[in-house]
Short mmCIF file of C-alpha atoms and ligand atoms in Angstrom, two decimals:
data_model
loop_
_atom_site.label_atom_id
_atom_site.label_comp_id
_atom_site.label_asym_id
_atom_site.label_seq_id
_atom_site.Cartn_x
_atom_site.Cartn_y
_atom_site.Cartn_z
CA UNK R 1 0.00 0.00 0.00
CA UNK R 2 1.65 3.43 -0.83
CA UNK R 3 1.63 5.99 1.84
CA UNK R 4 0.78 9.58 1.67
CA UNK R 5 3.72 11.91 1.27
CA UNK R 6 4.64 15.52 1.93
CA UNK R 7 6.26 17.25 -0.86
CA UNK R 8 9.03 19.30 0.86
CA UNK R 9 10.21 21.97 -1.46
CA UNK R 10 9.96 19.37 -4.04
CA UNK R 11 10.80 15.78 -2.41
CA UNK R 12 8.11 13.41 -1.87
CA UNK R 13 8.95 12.14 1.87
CA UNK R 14 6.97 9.11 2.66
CA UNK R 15 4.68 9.54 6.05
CA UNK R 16 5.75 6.65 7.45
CA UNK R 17 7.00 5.84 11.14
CA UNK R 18 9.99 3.33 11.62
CA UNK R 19 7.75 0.35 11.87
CA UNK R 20 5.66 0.90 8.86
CA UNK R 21 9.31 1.81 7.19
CA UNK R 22 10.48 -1.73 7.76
CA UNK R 23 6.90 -3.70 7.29
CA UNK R 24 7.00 -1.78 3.80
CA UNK R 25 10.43 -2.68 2.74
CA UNK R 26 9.97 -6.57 3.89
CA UNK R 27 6.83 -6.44 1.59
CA UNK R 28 9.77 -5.49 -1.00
CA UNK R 29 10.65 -8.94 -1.18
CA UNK R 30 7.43 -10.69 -2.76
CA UNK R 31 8.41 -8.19 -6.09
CA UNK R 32 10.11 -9.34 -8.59
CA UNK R 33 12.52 -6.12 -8.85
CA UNK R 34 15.00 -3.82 -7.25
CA UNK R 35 13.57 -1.51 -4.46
CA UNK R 36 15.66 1.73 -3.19
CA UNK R 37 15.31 3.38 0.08
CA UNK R 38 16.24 6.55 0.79
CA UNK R 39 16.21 8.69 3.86
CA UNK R 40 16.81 12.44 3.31
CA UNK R 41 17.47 14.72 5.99
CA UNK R 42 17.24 18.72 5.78
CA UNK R 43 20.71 18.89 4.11
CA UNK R 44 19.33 16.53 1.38
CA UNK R 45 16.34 18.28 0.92
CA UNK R 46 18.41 21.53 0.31
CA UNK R 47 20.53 19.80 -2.00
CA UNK R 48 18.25 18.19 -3.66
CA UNK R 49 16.12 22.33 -3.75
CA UNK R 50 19.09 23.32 -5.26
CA UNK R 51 19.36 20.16 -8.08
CA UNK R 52 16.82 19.35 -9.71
CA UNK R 53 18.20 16.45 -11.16
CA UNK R 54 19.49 15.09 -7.74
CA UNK R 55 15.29 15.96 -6.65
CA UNK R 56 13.92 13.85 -9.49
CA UNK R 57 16.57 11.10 -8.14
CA UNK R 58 15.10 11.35 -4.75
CA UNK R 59 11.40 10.48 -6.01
CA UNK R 60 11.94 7.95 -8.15
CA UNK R 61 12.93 5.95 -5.09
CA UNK R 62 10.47 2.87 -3.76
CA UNK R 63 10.60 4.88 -0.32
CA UNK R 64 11.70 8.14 1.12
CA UNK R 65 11.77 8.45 5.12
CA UNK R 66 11.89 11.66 6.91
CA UNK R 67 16.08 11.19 8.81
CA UNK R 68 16.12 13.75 11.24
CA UNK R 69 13.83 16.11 13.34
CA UNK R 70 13.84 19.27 10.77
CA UNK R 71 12.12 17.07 8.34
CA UNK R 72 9.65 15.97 10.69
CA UNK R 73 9.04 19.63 11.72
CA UNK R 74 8.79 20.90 7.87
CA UNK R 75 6.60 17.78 7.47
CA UNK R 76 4.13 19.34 10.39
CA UNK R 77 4.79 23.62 9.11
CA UNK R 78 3.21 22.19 5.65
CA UNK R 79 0.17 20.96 7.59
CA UNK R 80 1.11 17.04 7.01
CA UNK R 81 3.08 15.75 9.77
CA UNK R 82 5.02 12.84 9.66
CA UNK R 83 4.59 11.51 13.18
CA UNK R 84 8.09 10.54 14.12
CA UNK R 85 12.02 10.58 12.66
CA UNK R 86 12.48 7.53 11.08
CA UNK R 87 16.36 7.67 10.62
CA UNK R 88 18.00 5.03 8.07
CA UNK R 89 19.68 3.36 11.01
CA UNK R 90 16.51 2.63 12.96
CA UNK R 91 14.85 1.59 9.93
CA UNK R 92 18.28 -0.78 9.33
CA UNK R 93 17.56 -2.39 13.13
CA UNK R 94 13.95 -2.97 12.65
CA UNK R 95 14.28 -4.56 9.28
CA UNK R 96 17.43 -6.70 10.64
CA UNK R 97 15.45 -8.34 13.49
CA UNK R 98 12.97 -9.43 10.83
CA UNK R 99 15.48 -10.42 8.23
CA UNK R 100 16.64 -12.94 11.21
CA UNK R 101 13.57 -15.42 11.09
CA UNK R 102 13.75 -15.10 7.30
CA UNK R 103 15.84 -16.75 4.37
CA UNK R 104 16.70 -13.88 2.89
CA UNK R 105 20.59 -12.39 2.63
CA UNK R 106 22.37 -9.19 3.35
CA UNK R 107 25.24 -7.45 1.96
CA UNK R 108 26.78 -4.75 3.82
CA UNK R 109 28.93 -2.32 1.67
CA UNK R 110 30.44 0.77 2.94
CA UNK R 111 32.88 2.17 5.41
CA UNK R 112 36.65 2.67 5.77
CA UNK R 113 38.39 -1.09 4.99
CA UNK R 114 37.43 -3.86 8.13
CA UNK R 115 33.96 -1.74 8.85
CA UNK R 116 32.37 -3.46 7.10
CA UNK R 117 33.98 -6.92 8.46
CA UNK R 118 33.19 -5.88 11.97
CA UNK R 119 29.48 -4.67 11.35
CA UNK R 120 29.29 -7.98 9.73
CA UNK R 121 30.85 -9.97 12.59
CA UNK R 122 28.72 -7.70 15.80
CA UNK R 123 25.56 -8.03 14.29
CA UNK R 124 26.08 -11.96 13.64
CA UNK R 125 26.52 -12.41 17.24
CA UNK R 126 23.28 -10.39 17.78
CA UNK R 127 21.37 -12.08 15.14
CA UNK R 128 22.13 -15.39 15.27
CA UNK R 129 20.08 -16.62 12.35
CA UNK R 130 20.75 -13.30 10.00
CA UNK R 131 22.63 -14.62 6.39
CA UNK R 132 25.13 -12.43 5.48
CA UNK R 133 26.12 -12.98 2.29
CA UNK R 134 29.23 -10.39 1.77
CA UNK R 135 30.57 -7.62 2.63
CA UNK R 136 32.88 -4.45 0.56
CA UNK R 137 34.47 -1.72 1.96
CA UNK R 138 33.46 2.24 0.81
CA UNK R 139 36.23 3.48 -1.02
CA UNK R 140 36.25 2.53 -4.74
CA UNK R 141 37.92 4.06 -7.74
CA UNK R 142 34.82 4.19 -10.61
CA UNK R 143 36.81 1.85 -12.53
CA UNK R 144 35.95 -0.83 -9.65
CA UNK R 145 32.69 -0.16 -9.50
CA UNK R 146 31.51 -3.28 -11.63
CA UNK R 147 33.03 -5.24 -9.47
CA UNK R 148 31.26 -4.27 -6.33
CA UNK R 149 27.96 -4.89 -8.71
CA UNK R 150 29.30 -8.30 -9.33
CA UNK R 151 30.46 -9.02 -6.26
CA UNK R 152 26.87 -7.96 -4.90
CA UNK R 153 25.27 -9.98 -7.35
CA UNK R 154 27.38 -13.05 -6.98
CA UNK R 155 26.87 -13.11 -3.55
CA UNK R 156 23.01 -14.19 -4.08
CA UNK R 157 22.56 -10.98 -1.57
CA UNK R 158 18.57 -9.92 -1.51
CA UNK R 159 19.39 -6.71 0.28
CA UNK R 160 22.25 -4.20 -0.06
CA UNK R 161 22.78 -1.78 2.76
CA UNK R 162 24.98 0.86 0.77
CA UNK R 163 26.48 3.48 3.55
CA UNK R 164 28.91 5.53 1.67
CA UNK R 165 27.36 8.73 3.49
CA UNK R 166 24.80 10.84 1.36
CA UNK R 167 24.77 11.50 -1.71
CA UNK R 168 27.22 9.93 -2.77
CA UNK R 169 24.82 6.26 -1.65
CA UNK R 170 21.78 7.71 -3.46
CA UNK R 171 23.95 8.58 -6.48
CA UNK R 172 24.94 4.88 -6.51
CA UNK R 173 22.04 2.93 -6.14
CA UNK R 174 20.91 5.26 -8.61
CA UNK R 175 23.28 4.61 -11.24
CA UNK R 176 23.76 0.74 -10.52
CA UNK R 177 19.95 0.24 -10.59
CA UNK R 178 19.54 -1.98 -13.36
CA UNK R 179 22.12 -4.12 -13.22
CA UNK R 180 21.72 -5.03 -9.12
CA UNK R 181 20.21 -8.38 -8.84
CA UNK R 182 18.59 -7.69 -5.11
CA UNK R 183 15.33 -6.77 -4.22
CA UNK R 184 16.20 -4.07 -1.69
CA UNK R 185 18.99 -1.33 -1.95
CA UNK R 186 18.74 0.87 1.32
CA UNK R 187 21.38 3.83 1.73
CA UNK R 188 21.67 4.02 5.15
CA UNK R 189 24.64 6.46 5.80
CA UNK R 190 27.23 5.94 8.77
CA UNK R 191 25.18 3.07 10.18
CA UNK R 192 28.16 0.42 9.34
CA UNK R 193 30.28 2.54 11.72
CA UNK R 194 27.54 2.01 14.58
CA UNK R 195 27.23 -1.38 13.84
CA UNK R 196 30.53 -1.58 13.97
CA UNK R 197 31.07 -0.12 16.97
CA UNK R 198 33.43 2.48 15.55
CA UNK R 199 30.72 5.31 15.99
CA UNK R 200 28.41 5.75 19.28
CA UNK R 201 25.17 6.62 18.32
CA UNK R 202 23.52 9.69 20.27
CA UNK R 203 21.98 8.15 23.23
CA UNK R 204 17.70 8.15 22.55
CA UNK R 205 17.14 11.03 25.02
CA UNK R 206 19.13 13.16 22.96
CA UNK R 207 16.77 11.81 20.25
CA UNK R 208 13.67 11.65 21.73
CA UNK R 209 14.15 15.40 22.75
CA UNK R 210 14.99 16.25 18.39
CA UNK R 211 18.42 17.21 20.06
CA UNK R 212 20.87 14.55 17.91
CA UNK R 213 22.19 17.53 15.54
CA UNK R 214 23.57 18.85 19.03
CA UNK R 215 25.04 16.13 20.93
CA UNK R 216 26.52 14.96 17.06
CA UNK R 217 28.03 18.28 16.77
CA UNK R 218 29.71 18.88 20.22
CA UNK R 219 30.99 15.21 18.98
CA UNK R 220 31.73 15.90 15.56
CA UNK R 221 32.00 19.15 15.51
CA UNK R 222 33.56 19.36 11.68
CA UNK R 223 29.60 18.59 10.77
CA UNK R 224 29.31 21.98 11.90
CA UNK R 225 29.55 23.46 8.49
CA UNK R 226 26.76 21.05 6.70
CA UNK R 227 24.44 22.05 9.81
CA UNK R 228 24.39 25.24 8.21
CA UNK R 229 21.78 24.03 5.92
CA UNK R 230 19.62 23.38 8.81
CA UNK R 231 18.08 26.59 9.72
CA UNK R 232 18.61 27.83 5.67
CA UNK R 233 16.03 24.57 5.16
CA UNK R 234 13.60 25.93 7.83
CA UNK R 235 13.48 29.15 6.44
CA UNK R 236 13.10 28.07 3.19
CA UNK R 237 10.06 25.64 4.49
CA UNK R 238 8.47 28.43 5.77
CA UNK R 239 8.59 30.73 3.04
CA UNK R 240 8.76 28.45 -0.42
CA UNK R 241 7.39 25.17 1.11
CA UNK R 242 3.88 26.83 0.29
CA UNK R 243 4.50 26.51 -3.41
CA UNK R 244 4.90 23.03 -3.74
CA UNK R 245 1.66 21.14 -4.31
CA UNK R 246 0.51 18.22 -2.32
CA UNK R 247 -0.96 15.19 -3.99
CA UNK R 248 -4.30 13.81 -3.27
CA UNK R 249 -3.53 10.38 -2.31
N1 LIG A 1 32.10 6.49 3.18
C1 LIG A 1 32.44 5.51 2.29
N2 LIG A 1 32.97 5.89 1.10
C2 LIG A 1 33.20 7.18 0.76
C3 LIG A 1 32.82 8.17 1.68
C4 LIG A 1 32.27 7.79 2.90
O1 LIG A 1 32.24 4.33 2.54
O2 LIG A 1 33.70 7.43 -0.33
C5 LIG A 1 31.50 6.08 4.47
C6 LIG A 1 32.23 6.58 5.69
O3 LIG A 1 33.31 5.73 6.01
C7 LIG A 1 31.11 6.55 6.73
C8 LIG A 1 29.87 6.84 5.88
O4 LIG A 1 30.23 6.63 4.54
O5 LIG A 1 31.00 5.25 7.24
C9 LIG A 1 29.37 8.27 5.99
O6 LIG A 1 28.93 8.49 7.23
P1 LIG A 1 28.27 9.86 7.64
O7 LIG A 1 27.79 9.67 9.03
O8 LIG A 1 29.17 11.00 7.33
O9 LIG A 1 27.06 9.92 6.61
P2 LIG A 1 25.63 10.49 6.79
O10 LIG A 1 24.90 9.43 7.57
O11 LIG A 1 25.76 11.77 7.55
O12 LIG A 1 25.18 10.62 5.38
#
């Protein structure tokens, strides 16, 4: 069933909880085709304001979740509010504890050499019956980039989690589309590093008060110049979001 969206200065952002996320993208399985899943947050949405080709790239994706709290409030200025964040990595954990009681196999590609490897070995221990069929590291000269295809596709993977931070994930999927073999292609950001153990996520009360930007930034504080974008994107909500029609769905 397709959800109703909320056209944010031109993306289409699915208004969909984490839950419904995951139930949706399981559902991806019974199709005989690729899926891609997407999940901009307000520095996506401004790029993809500023490109409309990168926009168009956006909403030709299977499903487009609202990562982080400014696209939850835009969602709620434009008068349809997505009820809660539902961030690529929670989407990742839900979806994983259902993968577990099913057949069907991962691939995890992304992250500095050995992320990937250690993602792979944590979340074996924590899902004992989850089939990972293979895993590549991030960094890739285009000339190697059939390869990762092939090695995706050899690997009788169903689902790809591609985290080689955004765009550069969406631009990937994008262009690899028709020759991936899976059912599923989710780009899903730094998650490998969490999984990994490499990167601490911000504990949930920083997330449950819409305060991750802040703890991330007093922990990463060379994100401060991307944040930037965040209260550029609520301004622009406020004063072009008006412009963009909703559909009737
Ligand atoms: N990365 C990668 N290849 C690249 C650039 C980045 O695999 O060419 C990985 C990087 O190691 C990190 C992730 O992509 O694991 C980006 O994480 P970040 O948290 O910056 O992305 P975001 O979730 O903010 O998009």
């Amino acid at each position: 069933m397709p959800t109703k969206k909320v056209n944010i200065l031109g993306v289409k952002v699915d208004m969909i909880d984490i839950a419904g996320a995951a139930d949706r993208i399981m559902g991806f399985f019974n199709e005989e085709r690729l899926h891609t899943v997407f999940t901009p947050n307000s520095e996506i949405i401004m790029a993809a304001y500023r490109d409309p080709e990168f926009c168009k790239m956006l909403n030709s994706a299977d499903l487009l979740t609202a990562d982080g709290i400014g696209v939850v409030y835009a969602s709620k200025i434009l008068k349809r509010p997505i009820n809660e964040r539902a961030a690529g990595y929670d989407i990742a954990r839900r979806v994983l504890e259902k993968l577990n009681y099913t057949d069907h196999k991962l691939f995890l590609f992304g992250g500095k050499p050995g992320v990937a490897e250690e993602a792979a070995a944590n979340l074996r221990k924590e899902y004992k019956e989850l089939n990972i069929a293979g895993t590549r590291n991030g960094y890739f000269k285009p000339e190697e980039e059939e390869e990762i295809v092939d090695q995706i596709n050899d690997s009788g993977a169903d689902i790809v989690f591609v985290c080689l931070g955004a765009p550069k994930q969406e631009k990937w999927i994008n262009a690899h589309k028709n020759e991936l073999r899976v059912k599923v292609a989710m780009g899903i950001g730094g998650s490998l590093d969490v999984f990994a153990g490499r990167v601490e996520r911000a504990p949930d009360f920083w997330c449950k008060i819409g305060m991750e930007w802040f703890y991330r930034l007093v922990k990463e504080p060379w994100r401060a110049g991307r944040m930037l974008d965040l209260p550029k994107f609520a301004a622009t909500v406020i004063m072009k979001g008006k412009n963009y029609k909703q559909d009737e769905v």
